[in-house]
Coordinates of C-alpha atoms and ligand atoms in Angstrom, one line a residue:
X1 CA 20.3 10.5 -14.2
X2 CA 23.2 10.2 -16.8
X3 CA 23.5 7.3 -18.7
X4 CA 26.6 5.6 -19.1
X5 CA 27.6 2.7 -21.9
X6 CA 30.7 0.9 -22.9
X7 CA 32.0 -1.3 -25.8
X8 CA 34.8 -3.9 -26.0
X9 CA 34.8 -6.1 -29.0
X10 CA 35.6 -6.3 -32.8
X11 CA 32.6 -3.6 -34.6
X12 CA 33.1 -0.2 -35.1
X13 CA 32.3 1.2 -31.2
X14 CA 30.8 4.3 -32.0
X15 CA 27.7 3.9 -33.7
X16 CA 27.6 1.6 -31.0
X17 CA 28.1 3.7 -28.4
X18 CA 26.0 6.2 -29.9
X19 CA 23.2 3.9 -30.3
X20 CA 23.1 2.7 -27.0
X21 CA 23.2 6.5 -26.0
X22 CA 20.0 7.0 -27.9
X23 CA 18.2 4.9 -25.7
X24 CA 19.9 6.1 -22.5
X25 CA 18.6 9.9 -23.4
X26 CA 15.7 9.2 -21.4
X27 CA 18.4 9.3 -18.2
X28 CA 19.5 13.1 -19.3
X29 CA 19.9 15.1 -22.2
X30 CA 22.2 18.3 -21.3
X31 CA 25.4 17.6 -23.2
X32 CA 27.4 13.7 -24.8
X33 CA 30.1 12.6 -25.1
X34 CA 32.0 9.2 -26.4
X35 CA 36.0 8.4 -26.1
X36 CA 37.4 5.9 -28.6
X37 CA 40.6 4.4 -29.3
X38 CA 41.0 5.2 -32.5
X39 CA 44.9 4.5 -33.9
X40 CA 46.2 4.2 -30.2
X41 CA 45.0 7.0 -28.6
X42 CA 42.4 8.1 -26.6
X43 CA 40.5 10.6 -28.6
X44 CA 37.1 12.4 -27.0
X45 CA 33.9 14.2 -28.4
X46 CA 31.4 15.7 -26.9
X47 CA 28.8 18.6 -27.3
X48 CA 26.4 20.1 -25.2
X49 CA 22.6 19.5 -25.9
X50 CA 20.9 16.6 -27.8
X51 CA 22.6 13.2 -28.4
X52 CA 22.3 14.6 -32.5
X53 CA 24.5 17.2 -32.0
X54 CA 27.2 14.7 -31.0
X55 CA 26.5 12.1 -33.7
X56 CA 26.0 14.9 -36.1
X57 CA 30.3 16.2 -35.3
X58 CA 31.3 12.8 -35.6
X59 CA 29.0 11.7 -39.4
X60 CA 26.9 9.4 -37.0
X61 CA 30.5 7.8 -35.2
X62 CA 32.3 7.4 -38.6
X63 CA 34.7 9.7 -38.1
X64 CA 35.7 8.5 -34.8
X65 CA 37.5 4.8 -35.7
X66 CA 38.3 2.2 -32.8
X67 CA 36.4 -1.3 -31.3
X68 CA 37.3 -0.3 -27.6
X69 CA 35.2 2.6 -26.4
X70 CA 32.7 4.9 -23.5
X71 CA 29.9 7.0 -24.0
X72 CA 27.9 9.3 -21.9
X73 CA 24.9 10.9 -21.8
X74 CA 24.3 14.1 -19.1
X75 CA 22.3 15.5 -16.8
X76 CA 24.4 19.0 -15.3
X77 CA 24.7 18.6 -12.0
X78 CA 28.0 20.0 -11.5
X79 CA 28.5 22.9 -13.2
X80 CA 26.7 24.2 -16.5
X81 CA 25.8 22.4 -19.6
X82 CA 28.6 22.9 -22.1
X83 CA 31.1 21.1 -23.9
X84 CA 33.8 21.5 -21.2
X85 CA 31.8 19.9 -18.6
X86 CA 30.5 17.3 -20.8
X87 CA 31.7 13.3 -20.5
X88 CA 34.4 11.6 -20.8
X89 CA 36.5 13.9 -18.6
X90 CA 40.3 13.0 -19.3
X91 CA 42.7 12.5 -16.3
X92 CA 45.6 15.5 -16.7
X93 CA 47.7 13.8 -19.0
X94 CA 45.0 12.1 -20.7
X95 CA 45.9 8.7 -20.0
X96 CA 42.3 8.3 -18.1
X97 CA 39.1 8.9 -19.6
X98 CA 36.1 8.2 -17.4
X99 CA 32.1 8.4 -17.7
X100 CA 30.2 8.7 -14.5
X101 CA 26.6 8.7 -13.4
X102 CA 26.3 9.9 -10.0
X103 CA 27.6 12.8 -7.6
X104 CA 30.9 12.5 -5.6
X105 CA 30.2 14.2 -2.1
X106 CA 33.8 14.8 -1.3
X107 CA 34.8 15.9 -4.9
X108 CA 35.9 19.4 -3.5
X109 CA 38.5 18.1 -1.1
X110 CA 39.8 15.5 -3.3
X111 CA 40.5 18.1 -5.8
X112 CA 42.7 20.3 -3.4
X113 CA 44.5 17.6 -2.8
X114 CA 45.3 17.0 -6.3
X115 CA 45.5 20.9 -7.2
X116 CA 48.2 20.0 -4.0
X117 CA 50.3 17.8 -5.7
X118 CA 50.3 19.8 -9.2
X119 CA 46.8 18.5 -10.9
X120 CA 44.9 21.0 -13.2
X121 CA 41.6 21.0 -13.8
X122 CA 39.7 22.5 -16.9
X123 CA 35.5 21.9 -15.9
X124 CA 33.6 22.3 -13.1
X125 CA 32.8 18.8 -12.6
X126 CA 33.3 16.0 -9.7
X127 CA 34.0 13.6 -12.3
X128 CA 37.4 14.9 -13.2
X129 CA 38.4 14.6 -10.4
X130 CA 37.8 10.9 -10.3
X131 CA 40.3 10.7 -13.8
X132 CA 42.9 12.3 -12.1
X133 CA 42.9 10.4 -8.3
X134 CA 42.7 7.3 -10.9
X135 CA 45.2 8.8 -12.4
X136 CA 47.6 9.8 -9.6
X137 CA 47.6 6.4 -8.2
X138 CA 48.2 4.9 -12.0
X139 CA 51.5 6.9 -12.1
X140 CA 52.1 5.4 -8.4
X141 CA 51.2 1.7 -8.5
X142 CA 51.8 1.1 -12.7
X143 CA 48.7 -1.2 -12.4
X144 CA 44.8 -0.1 -14.2
X145 CA 43.0 -2.6 -11.4
X146 CA 44.7 -1.6 -8.5
X147 CA 44.5 2.6 -9.2
X148 CA 40.5 2.2 -10.0
X149 CA 40.8 0.0 -6.7
X150 CA 42.3 2.5 -4.8
X151 CA 41.1 5.7 -6.5
X152 CA 37.3 4.3 -5.7
X153 CA 38.4 4.1 -1.9
X154 CA 38.8 7.6 -1.4
X155 CA 35.2 8.4 -3.3
X156 CA 32.6 9.7 -1.0
X157 CA 28.9 9.4 -2.7
X158 CA 27.2 7.5 -5.6
X159 CA 28.8 6.1 -9.4
X160 CA 28.1 4.2 -11.9
X161 CA 32.1 4.9 -13.8
X162 CA 33.3 3.1 -17.1
X163 CA 37.1 3.9 -17.0
X164 CA 39.5 3.6 -20.0
X165 CA 43.4 3.7 -19.8
X166 CA 45.8 4.9 -22.8
X167 CA 48.0 2.1 -21.6
X168 CA 45.1 -1.1 -22.0
X169 CA 43.8 -0.8 -25.1
X170 CA 42.4 -4.2 -24.4
X171 CA 40.0 -3.8 -20.7
X172 CA 37.7 -1.6 -19.3
X173 CA 37.3 -1.2 -16.1
X174 CA 33.3 -0.4 -14.7
X175 CA 32.5 -0.2 -10.8
X176 CA 29.0 1.1 -9.2
X177 CA 27.8 2.1 -6.4
X178 CA 24.5 3.8 -5.5
X179 CA 24.1 4.6 -9.1
X180 CA 22.8 1.6 -12.0
X181 CA 25.2 -0.2 -13.9
X182 CA 24.6 -3.4 -16.0
X183 CA 27.6 -5.9 -17.2
X184 CA 26.1 -7.5 -20.8
X185 CA 28.5 -10.5 -22.3
X186 CA 28.4 -10.7 -26.4
X187 CA 30.4 -13.0 -28.5
X188 CA 33.5 -11.5 -28.9
X189 CA 32.3 -8.6 -27.0
X190 CA 31.0 -7.1 -23.8
X191 CA 29.3 -4.5 -22.7
X192 CA 28.7 -1.8 -20.6
X193 CA 25.5 0.4 -19.6
X194 CA 23.0 2.6 -17.7
X195 CA 20.4 0.4 -18.2
X196 CA 19.5 -2.4 -20.3
X197 CA 17.7 -1.1 -23.0
X198 CA 21.4 -0.1 -24.6
X199 CA 22.9 -3.2 -24.9
X200 CA 19.1 -5.1 -26.2
X201 CA 20.2 -5.1 -29.5
X202 CA 23.3 -6.8 -29.0
X203 CA 23.0 -9.1 -25.8
X204 CA 20.3 -10.4 -23.5
X205 CA 22.8 -11.7 -21.3
X206 CA 23.6 -9.3 -18.7
X207 CA 24.9 -9.2 -15.3
X208 CA 23.0 -6.4 -12.1
X209 CA 25.8 -5.0 -10.7
X210 CA 25.7 -4.8 -7.0
X211 CA 27.0 -1.6 -4.7
X212 CA 31.0 -2.0 -4.4
X213 CA 31.3 -4.3 -7.8
X214 CA 33.9 -3.5 -10.4
X215 CA 34.2 -5.7 -13.4
X216 CA 37.7 -5.8 -14.9
X217 CA 37.1 -7.0 -18.4
X218 CA 38.3 -7.4 -22.1
X219 CA 36.4 -8.6 -25.3
X220 CA 36.5 -12.3 -24.7
X221 CA 36.9 -12.5 -20.6
X222 CA 35.3 -10.5 -17.7
X223 CA 36.6 -10.4 -14.2
X224 CA 34.3 -9.5 -10.7
X225 CA 35.5 -8.4 -8.0
X226 CA 33.2 -7.2 -4.5
X227 CA 34.3 -4.1 -2.4
X228 CA 37.5 -5.5 -0.7
X229 CA 38.7 -6.8 -4.0
X230 CA 37.9 -10.2 -3.6
X231 CA 36.7 -11.9 -7.3
X232 CA 33.5 -12.8 -6.6
X233 CA 31.1 -15.2 -9.1
X234 CA 28.2 -13.2 -10.5
X235 CA 24.7 -14.6 -11.7
X236 CA 23.7 -13.9 -15.0
X237 CA 20.5 -12.9 -15.9
X238 CA 18.4 -13.3 -19.2
X239 CA 16.4 -10.4 -20.2
X240 CA 13.0 -11.3 -22.2
X241 CA 11.3 -9.1 -22.9
X242 CA 12.2 -7.7 -26.7
X243 CA 14.0 -4.9 -27.7
X244 CA 10.5 -3.0 -29.6
X245 CA 9.2 -2.7 -25.9
X246 CA 12.2 -0.3 -26.3
X247 CA 11.3 1.6 -29.2
X248 CA 8.9 4.1 -30.5
X249 CA 6.9 1.6 -33.0
X250 CA 5.0 3.8 -35.5
X251 CA 4.4 6.3 -32.9
X252 CA 5.7 9.7 -32.9
X253 CA 6.5 10.0 -29.1
X254 CA 7.1 7.5 -26.7
X255 CA 4.4 8.5 -23.9
X256 CA 1.7 8.4 -26.5
X257 CA 2.4 4.7 -27.2
X258 CA 3.8 4.0 -23.6
X259 CA -0.1 5.3 -22.9
X260 CA -1.8 3.1 -25.7
X261 CA 0.1 0.0 -24.1
X262 CA -1.5 0.4 -20.6
X263 CA -4.0 -2.3 -21.1
X264 CA -1.7 -4.8 -22.0
X265 CA 0.8 -3.0 -19.0
X266 CA -1.9 -3.9 -16.4
X267 CA -2.5 -7.1 -17.6
X268 CA 0.6 -8.3 -17.0
X269 CA 0.8 -6.7 -13.7
X270 CA -2.4 -8.4 -12.7
X271 CA -3.2 -11.3 -14.3
X272 CA -0.3 -13.8 -13.2
X273 CA -1.7 -12.1 -9.2
X274 CA -5.1 -13.6 -9.6
X275 CA -6.0 -17.4 -9.6
X276 CA -9.3 -19.1 -9.3
X277 CA -10.8 -15.5 -8.2
X278 CA -8.8 -14.6 -5.5
X279 CA -5.3 -12.7 -5.4
X280 CA -2.1 -15.0 -5.2
X281 CA 0.8 -12.7 -4.4
X282 CA 3.7 -15.2 -4.5
X283 CA 6.3 -12.8 -4.6
X284 CA 6.4 -11.5 -0.9
X285 CA 6.0 -12.5 2.4
X286 CA 4.1 -10.7 4.8
X287 CA 2.2 -13.6 7.0
X288 CA -1.4 -13.2 8.7
X289 CA 0.1 -13.0 12.5
X290 CA 2.3 -10.0 11.0
X291 CA -0.4 -8.3 9.4
X292 CA -1.9 -8.6 12.0
X293 CA 0.2 -6.8 14.2
X294 CA 0.1 -3.4 11.6
X295 CA -0.7 -0.3 12.9
X296 CA -0.3 2.1 11.0
X297 CA 1.4 2.1 6.7
X298 CA 3.3 4.7 5.4
X299 CA 3.7 5.2 1.4
X300 CA 6.7 6.5 0.4
X301 CA 7.6 7.9 -3.2
X302 CA 8.2 11.0 -5.4
X303 CA 6.0 12.6 -7.8
X304 CA 3.9 10.9 -9.4
X305 CA 4.0 7.5 -7.4
X306 CA 3.6 9.8 -4.8
X307 CA 0.6 10.1 -6.4
X308 CA -0.1 6.7 -6.4
X309 CA 0.1 6.9 -2.7
X310 CA -2.7 9.5 -1.9
X311 CA -4.6 7.3 -3.8
X312 CA -3.0 4.7 -2.3
X313 CA -4.7 6.3 1.3
X314 CA -7.9 5.6 0.1
X315 CA -7.9 2.5 -1.1
X316 CA -5.9 0.8 1.8
X317 CA -7.5 2.8 4.4
X318 CA -11.2 1.4 3.1
X319 CA -10.2 -1.6 2.2
X320 CA -7.9 -2.7 5.5
X321 CA -9.1 0.1 8.0
X322 CA -5.2 1.3 9.1
X323 CA -4.3 3.8 9.0
X324 CA -2.6 4.7 5.5
X325 CA -0.2 8.4 5.7
X326 CA 1.3 8.6 2.3
X327 CA 4.6 10.6 2.2
X328 CA 7.1 11.8 0.3
X329 CA 10.2 10.4 0.4
X330 CA 12.5 13.4 0.4
X331 CA 10.9 14.9 3.7
X332 CA 10.4 11.4 5.1
X333 CA 13.8 10.6 5.2
X334 CA 14.0 14.1 7.8
X335 CA 11.3 13.8 8.9
X336 CA 12.2 11.1 12.8
X337 CA 9.2 8.9 11.5
X338 CA 7.7 7.6 14.4
X339 CA 7.6 4.2 13.4
X340 CA 9.2 0.5 14.7
X341 CA 7.8 -3.0 14.2
X342 CA 4.4 -2.4 13.9
X343 CA 4.8 0.2 10.7
X344 CA 4.5 -1.3 7.2
X345 CA 6.4 0.8 4.4
X346 CA 5.4 0.5 1.3
X347 CA 7.5 2.1 -1.2
X348 CA 6.8 3.0 -4.7
X349 CA 9.3 3.6 -7.6
X350 CA 9.5 2.9 -11.5
X351 CA 13.3 3.2 -11.9
X352 CA 14.0 1.8 -8.6
X353 CA 16.6 4.1 -8.1
X354 CA 14.7 7.6 -6.8
X355 CA 17.9 8.9 -4.2
X356 CA 15.7 10.1 -1.6
X357 CA 13.2 7.2 -2.0
X358 CA 16.1 5.1 -1.6
X359 CA 17.6 7.2 0.9
X360 CA 13.7 6.5 2.8
X361 CA 13.8 3.2 2.5
X362 CA 16.9 2.7 4.2
X363 CA 15.5 5.2 6.9
X364 CA 12.4 2.7 7.5
X365 CA 14.3 -0.1 7.8
X366 CA 16.7 1.1 10.2
X367 CA 13.6 2.5 12.5
X368 CA 12.7 -1.1 12.5
X369 CA 9.7 -1.2 10.3
X370 CA 9.0 -3.7 7.1
X371 CA 9.4 -2.7 4.0
X372 CA 7.4 -3.9 0.8
X373 CA 8.4 -2.3 -2.4
X374 CA 6.7 -1.9 -5.7
X375 CA 9.6 -1.2 -8.6
X376 CA 9.3 -1.3 -12.5
X377 CA 12.9 -1.9 -13.1
X378 CA 13.7 -5.3 -12.4
X379 CA 17.2 -5.8 -10.5
X380 CA 17.3 -2.0 -9.2
X381 CA 18.9 -0.7 -5.8
X382 CA 15.4 -0.1 -4.4
X383 CA 14.2 -3.5 -5.7
X384 CA 17.2 -5.2 -4.1
X385 CA 17.0 -3.9 -1.1
X386 CA 13.4 -3.3 0.3
X387 CA 12.2 -7.2 2.6
X388 CA 9.7 -7.7 -0.2
X389 CA 9.2 -6.9 -3.9
X390 CA 6.3 -6.6 -5.9
X391 CA 6.7 -5.9 -9.6
X392 CA 4.9 -3.7 -11.7
X393 CA 5.1 -5.3 -15.5
X394 CA 5.3 -2.3 -17.0
X395 CA 7.8 -2.7 -19.6
X396 CA 10.6 -0.7 -19.8
X397 CA 9.0 3.3 -19.8
X398 CA 11.0 5.4 -21.6
X399 CA 9.1 8.7 -21.8
X400 CA 10.5 11.0 -18.7
X401 CA 6.8 11.6 -18.1
X402 CA 5.4 8.3 -16.9
X403 CA 2.1 6.8 -17.7
X404 CA 2.1 3.4 -17.5
X405 CA 3.9 2.7 -14.8
X406 CA 1.7 5.1 -13.0
X407 CA -1.1 3.2 -13.7
X408 CA 0.5 -0.5 -13.0
X409 CA 1.5 0.9 -9.6
X410 CA -2.7 1.4 -8.6
X411 CA -3.5 -1.9 -9.9
X412 CA 0.4 -3.3 -7.3
X413 CA -2.0 -1.0 -4.9
X414 CA -5.0 -2.6 -5.3
X415 CA -3.6 -6.0 -5.2
X416 CA -1.6 -5.4 -1.7
X417 CA -5.2 -4.2 -0.4
X418 CA -7.4 -6.9 -0.9
X419 CA -4.3 -9.2 -0.4
X420 CA -4.4 -7.6 3.2
X421 CA -8.0 -6.8 4.3
X422 CA -8.4 -10.5 3.0
X423 CA -5.8 -11.8 5.9
X424 CA -7.3 -9.3 8.3
X425 CA -11.4 -10.0 7.4
X426 CA -11.5 -6.1 7.2
X427 CA -13.7 -6.8 3.7
X428 CA -16.8 -8.9 2.9
X429 CA -16.7 -11.6 0.8
X430 CA -19.0 -10.0 -1.7
X431 CA -17.1 -6.7 -2.2
X432 CA -13.7 -8.9 -2.4
X433 CA -15.4 -10.7 -5.3
X434 CA -16.5 -7.7 -6.6
X435 CA -13.3 -6.0 -6.6
X436 CA -12.4 -9.0 -8.3
X437 CA -14.2 -9.2 -11.2
X438 CA -13.5 -5.2 -11.9
X439 CA -9.7 -5.9 -11.3
X440 CA -10.1 -8.6 -14.5
X441 CA -11.6 -6.6 -16.9
X442 CA -9.8 -3.3 -15.8
X443 CA -7.7 -3.6 -19.2
X444 CA -10.6 -4.5 -21.6
X445 CA -11.9 -0.9 -19.6
X446 CA -9.0 1.5 -19.9
X447 CA -8.6 -0.1 -24.2
X448 CA -12.2 1.4 -24.3
X449 CA -11.1 5.0 -23.1
X450 CA -8.4 4.7 -25.3
X451 CA -10.5 4.0 -28.7
X452 CA -9.6 6.4 -32.0
X453 CA -13.5 8.3 -31.4
X454 CA -12.4 8.6 -27.6
X455 CA -9.0 10.1 -28.5
X456 CA -10.1 12.0 -31.1
X457 CA -12.4 14.0 -28.7
X458 CA -9.5 14.7 -26.4
X459 CA -7.4 16.2 -29.9
X460 CA -10.2 18.3 -30.0
X461 CA -11.1 19.8 -26.4
X462 CA -7.1 19.7 -26.0
X463 CA -7.0 22.5 -29.8
X464 CA -9.6 24.5 -27.1
X465 CA -7.8 24.8 -24.4
X466 CA -4.2 24.5 -25.5
X467 CA -2.9 28.2 -25.2
X468 CA -4.5 28.6 -21.9
X469 CA -1.8 30.0 -19.2
X470 CA -2.9 28.3 -15.6
X471 CA -5.0 25.2 -15.2
X472 CA -7.1 23.8 -11.7
X473 CA -7.6 20.4 -11.2
X474 CA -10.2 19.3 -8.7
X475 CA -12.3 17.1 -7.4
X476 CA -13.2 15.3 -4.6
X477 CA -12.3 12.1 -2.3
X478 CA -10.4 9.6 -5.2
X479 CA -11.0 11.9 -7.7
X480 CA -8.8 14.5 -6.0
X481 CA -5.5 12.9 -5.8
X482 CA -5.9 11.3 -9.0
X483 CA -6.1 15.6 -9.8
X484 CA -2.6 15.7 -8.8
X485 CA -1.5 13.3 -11.4
X486 CA -3.4 14.6 -14.1
X487 CA -2.0 18.4 -13.2
X488 CA 1.4 17.2 -12.9
X489 CA 1.6 15.8 -16.7
X490 CA 0.7 18.8 -18.2
X491 CA 2.7 21.1 -15.6
X492 CA 6.0 18.7 -16.4
X493 CA 5.0 17.6 -20.5
X494 CA 3.0 20.9 -21.7
X495 CA 5.0 23.8 -19.2
X496 CA 1.8 25.1 -18.1
X497 CA 1.3 26.4 -14.9
X498 CA -1.2 23.7 -13.1
X499 CA -2.7 23.4 -9.0
X500 CA -4.8 20.6 -8.2
X501 CA -6.6 21.4 -5.7
X502 CA -9.6 18.5 -3.5
X503 CA -12.9 20.3 -4.8
X504 CA -14.0 21.7 -1.5
X505 CA -11.1 23.6 -1.0
X506 CA -10.9 26.1 -3.3
X507 CA -13.3 28.4 -1.8
X508 CA -10.8 28.5 0.6
X509 CA -8.2 30.2 -0.7
X510 CA -6.9 29.5 -4.3
X511 CA -10.6 30.9 -6.2
X512 CA -9.3 34.2 -6.4
X513 CA -7.0 32.9 -8.9
X514 CA -9.4 32.2 -10.9
X515 CA -10.6 34.6 -13.8
X516 CA -11.8 34.8 -17.0
X517 CA -10.3 32.4 -19.4
X518 CA -8.9 29.9 -16.8
X519 CA -9.3 26.7 -17.3
X520 CA -10.6 24.1 -14.7
X521 CA -10.2 20.3 -15.2
X522 CA -12.8 18.9 -13.2
X523 CA -13.7 14.8 -11.8
X524 CA -16.4 13.7 -11.2
X525 CA -16.7 10.4 -10.4
X526 CA -17.6 9.4 -7.2
X527 CA -21.6 9.0 -7.2
X528 CA -22.3 10.5 -3.6
X529 CA -20.0 13.4 -4.5
X530 CA -21.4 14.4 -7.4
X531 CA -23.5 17.2 -6.6
X532 CA -21.0 18.8 -5.1
X533 CA -18.5 18.6 -7.3
X534 CA -21.0 20.6 -10.2
X535 CA -21.4 22.9 -7.2
X536 CA -17.9 23.5 -7.2
X537 CA -17.9 23.7 -11.1
X538 CA -20.6 26.2 -10.9
X539 CA -18.8 28.5 -8.5
X540 CA -15.5 28.5 -11.2
X541 CA -17.6 29.2 -14.4
X542 CA -19.4 32.1 -12.3
X543 CA -15.7 33.6 -11.7
X544 CA -14.8 33.4 -15.8
X545 CA -13.1 29.8 -16.0
X546 CA -13.7 27.4 -18.8
X547 CA -14.1 23.8 -17.5
X548 CA -14.0 20.5 -19.0
X549 CA -15.3 17.6 -17.4
X550 CA -14.3 14.0 -17.0
X551 CA -16.9 11.5 -15.1
X552 CA -18.2 8.3 -15.6
X553 CA -21.1 7.4 -18.5
X554 CA -23.3 7.2 -15.8
X555 CA -23.6 10.9 -15.2
X556 CA -23.4 12.1 -18.9
X557 CA -26.6 14.0 -19.0
X558 CA -26.4 15.5 -15.5
X559 CA -22.9 16.9 -16.1
X560 CA -23.6 18.7 -19.3
X561 CA -26.3 21.1 -17.5
X562 CA -23.4 22.2 -16.0
X563 CA -20.4 21.7 -17.6
X564 CA -20.2 22.4 -21.3
X565 CA -16.8 19.9 -22.6
X566 CA -17.1 16.4 -20.6
X567 CA -14.9 13.3 -20.9
X568 CA -16.9 10.0 -20.1
X569 CA -15.0 7.0 -18.9
X570 CA -16.4 3.9 -18.6
X571 CA -17.6 2.8 -15.0
X572 CA -15.6 0.4 -12.8
X573 CA -15.9 -0.2 -8.8
X574 CA -15.5 3.0 -7.8
X575 CA -12.4 2.4 -5.8
X576 CA -10.9 0.7 -9.2
X577 CA -12.6 3.8 -11.0
X578 CA -8.7 5.9 -10.8
X579 CA -7.5 3.8 -13.1
X580 CA -9.6 4.8 -15.9
X581 CA -10.0 8.6 -14.8
X582 CA -6.4 8.9 -15.2
X583 CA -6.3 7.7 -19.6
X584 CA -8.3 11.3 -20.6
X585 CA -6.1 13.1 -18.2
X586 CA -2.8 12.2 -19.1
X587 CA -3.6 11.8 -23.6
X588 CA -4.9 15.6 -22.9
X589 CA -1.8 16.7 -21.2
X590 CA 0.3 14.9 -24.6
X591 CA -2.3 16.4 -27.0
X592 CA -1.7 19.7 -25.3
X593 CA 2.1 19.5 -24.9
X594 CA 2.2 18.3 -28.9
X595 CA 0.3 21.6 -30.1
X596 CA 2.4 23.7 -27.6
X597 CA 5.5 22.0 -29.8
X598 CA 7.1 21.2 -26.7
X599 CA 9.9 18.5 -26.7
X600 CA 7.3 15.8 -24.9
X601 CA 10.0 13.0 -24.5
X602 CA 12.3 15.1 -22.8
X603 CA 10.7 18.2 -21.0
X604 CA 13.1 20.7 -20.2
X605 CA 15.0 20.6 -16.8
X606 CA 13.6 17.1 -15.9
X607 CA 15.2 13.0 -16.3
X608 CA 13.6 10.1 -15.8
X609 CA 15.5 9.1 -13.4
X610 CA 16.4 11.4 -10.4
X611 CA 19.1 10.2 -8.8
X612 CA 20.4 13.4 -6.6
X613 CA 18.5 14.8 -3.4
Ligands
LIG701 O1 11.4 6.5 -10.6 P1 10.2 7.4 -9.5 O2 8.9 6.5 -9.4 O3 10.9 6.8 -7.8 O4 10.8 8.0 -9.7 C1 9.8 9.3 -9.2 C2 9.2 10.7 -9.7 O5 10.5 11.0 -10.3 C3 8.4 10.0 -11.2 O6 7.5 9.7 -10.4 C4 8.2 11.7 -11.7 O7 8.0 12.4 -11.1 C5 7.6 11.3 -13.1 N1 8.4 11.6 -14.2 C6 6.1 12.2 -13.4 O8 5.9 12.2 -14.4

């Protein structure tokens, strides 16, 4: 949550900061602010609400001149979204300015001590405490870097900080612990940011800072220190994707752009890992001997990534014959999970920063399990901490509602399933080949779900149903798991109350909520369970529900007998079918949200990466 950016060079800082914040707004959008060295003074501008408010306030950055500055876009944790709680925060005397992403857990204790020492505060934030603490040490030590080092030594919790000091107009300091931060090398200019897109317009040469790192830099030089304040060499990485990947490219929203990118993202994730009809996972080191010892697999994640885990249960159990338990990271970490060396923990996270997922990973490691992470963001905390990592090559995902990251995570699950099953001989060569053959054309089949004709039909159904109050998604087997994701999409971006149930479960309670005008989305792609799901559809129709169905082309005629509104998807191997079924559910949610006038890419109360518990 929250995005920070910093610039130090020869160009005007404010427009660069605003541009960077626009790329980070997905991280939080309750308020935004910048602080720029202007005529020798630290000048701050901040505004509640979207970045556009701040931009309007400072005339797109033209109203504040200066070539050094820091910026912030906020997802509120401590204190309501308001001008006063917005970052940057200044120390009492105005000597120190700070932007912060993370949470200082001991801020109240520190605040009390600082109040006893005579400091006064104007906001409710933990960040203002950091600014004052740095100032306190600076007043004693008269050295900017040492003051930051000593203040940071007092902090408990997570932080990525960008810091300016009134007496050091050519210097910026940044530190990181458990919140993402990158450093960008330019020519005669340098940058910090929470994420690559914020600075990609200016540089591709970046350092992914590690926990405990501190960088002290001018426009021409950067010195890196570790947690003990010892100088360290950092590896410079080159970002190989293009800025256009982080822009809308003519689409009205990132979400619909990212939906249309799904075939490419799937191809990018699968094709380098399938060679001559075999799954090749060069990225990981899971030996046959180790795999033979596994007695249980946990899949640990949050939100949509967790739903990939729910699908993973069906896919891995069917192919590998090992019990699989998908579990929410927020529950796993406090549940004293039963695991050890015979347990593989698959950790799934798009951002690689989700606080609960990261903590769950640490818990699994502590208890002796091997961890295998599926992550989209290169160099993120979870990617670094796991024993093995497989990247989903989905490219940057900006819309808060995940789409292409979800489908590529699922692709990695297919690959892992085949890899383990092959090692354990739990899959026949024929079945293995059948799945691989379908994986190789999966991108093309997903593209068939996104033709103009298909989209037109979805839009039509969105127009029929966009004003419903309640929706239920029902299905059986893998369809029940994909319903969880379809339902989440609808509720998070279109703000429609929506629930997902295994179709057979409706009659055990939820059916009492079905009434005239309730929308039921029935997913029925599993051949042997098709008739059973249709029986459940009849039950809800008998009680007045409007039903919108999703099935495969082969059931086109049959489904029409029960469901009037239908979207057909191509057929694939039954275990891969959810990769196709999810496409109309994502697009349906998108068009419903569009018709309801929702802020699709930035749904209320949400943020892309959830770095708080
Ligand atoms: O970055 P992560 O995959 O760890 O994020 C987990 C969830 O916060 C995320 O999947 C969330 O549910 C999505 N925004 C839903 O679209």
